[in-house]
CSV table of C-alpha atoms in Angstrom, one decimal:
chain,number,residue,atom,x,y,z
U,1,MET,CA,-56.6,25.1,25.7
U,2,LEU,CA,-53.7,23.1,26.9
U,3,TYR,CA,-51.2,25.0,28.6
U,4,LEU,CA,-47.7,23.4,28.0
U,5,PHE,CA,-44.4,25.3,28.1
U,6,ASN,CA,-45.7,28.8,29.0
U,7,THR,CA,-47.7,28.6,25.7
U,8,ASN,CA,-51.6,27.9,25.3
U,9,LEU,CA,-51.8,25.4,22.5
U,10,PRO,CA,-55.1,25.1,20.5
U,11,LEU,CA,-56.9,22.0,21.0
U,12,LYS,CA,-58.8,21.7,17.9
U,13,LYS,CA,-56.0,21.8,15.5
U,14,LYS,CA,-53.9,18.8,14.4
U,15,THR,CA,-51.1,18.1,16.8
U,16,PRO,CA,-48.3,19.2,14.8
U,17,TYR,CA,-49.9,22.5,14.1
U,18,ALA,CA,-50.9,22.8,17.8
U,19,LEU,CA,-47.2,22.2,18.6
U,20,ALA,CA,-45.9,24.8,16.1
U,21,ALA,CA,-47.4,27.4,18.8
U,22,ILE,CA,-44.5,26.8,21.1
U,23,HIS,CA,-41.8,29.3,20.3
U,24,GLY,CA,-38.7,27.1,18.7
U,25,ILE,CA,-41.0,24.5,17.3
U,26,GLY,CA,-42.2,24.6,13.7
U,27,LEU,CA,-44.3,22.4,11.6
U,28,SER,CA,-41.5,19.8,10.7
U,29,SER,CA,-40.3,19.6,14.3
U,30,GLY,CA,-43.8,19.1,15.1
U,31,LYS,CA,-44.2,16.1,12.9
U,32,ASN,CA,-40.9,14.5,13.9
U,33,ILE,CA,-42.2,14.8,17.5
U,34,CYS,CA,-45.4,13.1,16.7
U,35,GLU,CA,-43.3,10.5,15.1
U,36,LYS,CA,-40.9,9.9,17.9
U,37,ALA,CA,-44.0,10.0,20.5
U,38,ALA,CA,-45.9,7.4,18.3
U,39,VAL,CA,-48.7,9.8,18.1
U,40,ASP,CA,-50.9,10.1,14.8
U,41,PRO,CA,-49.9,13.7,13.3
U,42,GLU,CA,-53.7,13.8,12.0
U,43,THR,CA,-55.3,13.4,15.4
U,44,PRO,CA,-56.5,16.9,17.0
U,45,LEU,CA,-54.8,17.7,20.3
U,46,TYR,CA,-58.1,17.5,22.2
U,47,ARG,CA,-58.1,13.6,21.5
U,48,LEU,CA,-54.8,12.8,23.0
U,49,SER,CA,-54.3,10.8,26.1
U,50,ASN,CA,-52.5,12.0,29.2
U,51,ARG,CA,-49.8,9.5,28.4
U,52,GLU,CA,-49.5,10.7,24.8
U,53,ILE,CA,-49.2,14.5,26.1
U,54,LEU,CA,-46.6,13.5,28.7
U,55,ALA,CA,-44.6,11.6,26.0
U,56,ILE,CA,-44.7,14.7,23.6
U,57,SER,CA,-43.5,17.0,26.2
U,58,ASN,CA,-40.7,14.8,27.5
U,59,ILE,CA,-39.2,14.5,23.9
U,60,ILE,CA,-39.5,18.5,23.7
U,61,GLN,CA,-37.7,18.9,27.0
U,62,LYS,CA,-34.9,16.6,26.0
U,63,GLU,CA,-34.4,17.4,22.5
U,64,TYR,CA,-35.3,21.2,21.8
U,65,LEU,CA,-34.5,24.6,22.9
U,66,ILE,CA,-37.8,26.5,23.2
U,67,ASN,CA,-38.8,29.9,24.5
U,68,VAL,CA,-36.6,31.5,26.8
U,69,ASP,CA,-33.8,29.4,26.5
U,70,LEU,CA,-33.8,29.9,22.8
U,71,GLN,CA,-34.2,33.5,23.0
U,72,ARG,CA,-31.0,33.3,25.6
U,73,LYS,CA,-28.9,31.5,22.9
U,74,VAL,CA,-29.8,33.5,20.0
U,75,ARG,CA,-28.8,36.7,22.0
U,76,GLY,CA,-25.7,35.2,23.1
U,77,ASP,CA,-25.0,34.2,19.4
U,78,ILE,CA,-25.5,37.8,18.4
U,79,ARG,CA,-23.4,39.2,21.1
U,80,ARG,CA,-20.5,36.7,20.1
U,81,LEU,CA,-20.7,37.7,16.5
U,82,MET,CA,-20.4,41.5,17.5
U,83,ALA,CA,-17.5,40.8,20.1
U,84,ILE,CA,-15.3,39.2,17.2
U,85,SER,CA,-16.3,42.0,15.0
U,86,CYS,CA,-17.1,39.7,12.0
U,87,ASN,CA,-19.1,41.0,9.2
U,88,ARG,CA,-22.5,39.7,10.5
U,89,GLY,CA,-21.4,41.1,13.9
U,90,LEU,CA,-20.9,44.5,12.4
U,91,ARG,CA,-24.1,44.6,10.5
U,92,HIS,CA,-25.9,43.6,13.7
U,93,ALA,CA,-24.4,46.6,15.5
U,94,LYS,CA,-25.2,49.1,12.7
U,95,SER,CA,-28.8,47.8,12.5
U,96,LEU,CA,-28.3,46.8,8.8
U,97,PRO,CA,-29.5,43.8,7.1
U,98,LEU,CA,-27.4,41.0,7.5
U,99,ARG,CA,-27.9,38.5,4.4
U,100,GLY,CA,-27.1,40.5,1.4
U,101,GLN,CA,-30.5,42.5,1.1
U,102,ARG,CA,-30.0,45.8,-0.8
U,103,THR,CA,-29.8,49.0,1.5
U,104,HIS,CA,-30.3,51.6,-1.0
U,105,THR,CA,-33.9,51.7,-0.5
U,106,ASN,CA,-34.9,49.2,1.9
U,107,GLY,CA,-32.3,49.6,4.8
U,108,LYS,CA,-34.5,51.9,6.3
U,109,THR,CA,-37.1,49.2,7.6
U,110,GLN,CA,-34.6,47.4,9.1
U,111,LYS,CA,-33.1,50.4,11.1
U,112,LYS,CA,-36.9,50.9,12.3
U,113,ILE,CA,-37.2,47.4,13.5
U,114,ALA,CA,-33.8,47.5,15.2
U,115,ARG,CA,-34.5,50.9,16.9
U,116,LYS,CA,-37.6,49.2,18.5
U,117,ARG,CA,-35.8,46.0,19.2
U,118,TYR,CA,-32.8,47.3,21.0
U,119,SER,CA,-34.2,50.3,22.8
């Protein structure tokens, strides 16, 4: 396993799929990173040289919010929405679904999740 940005990356997976294990990087971001670092996306992670791994890590550091920084930003955005009392902020405060889902039968699930998350 390769330990990069507080995440163990699987060595046998293709590079974009392995990069998707980092919180804040998905498959399309992984492919973009490979393209910018001039790395073949079909190459498994264990076949990359140290120079290629360093190039990938530099690109991630410069261009992407990952792990704790991303979580801090999302938490701050939610607090901002709650502070200005917009509809999404009020829905966050009441632990209800935000994006138009029905609440007659399914709001209970969101409330259970929110109870665990905010307590």
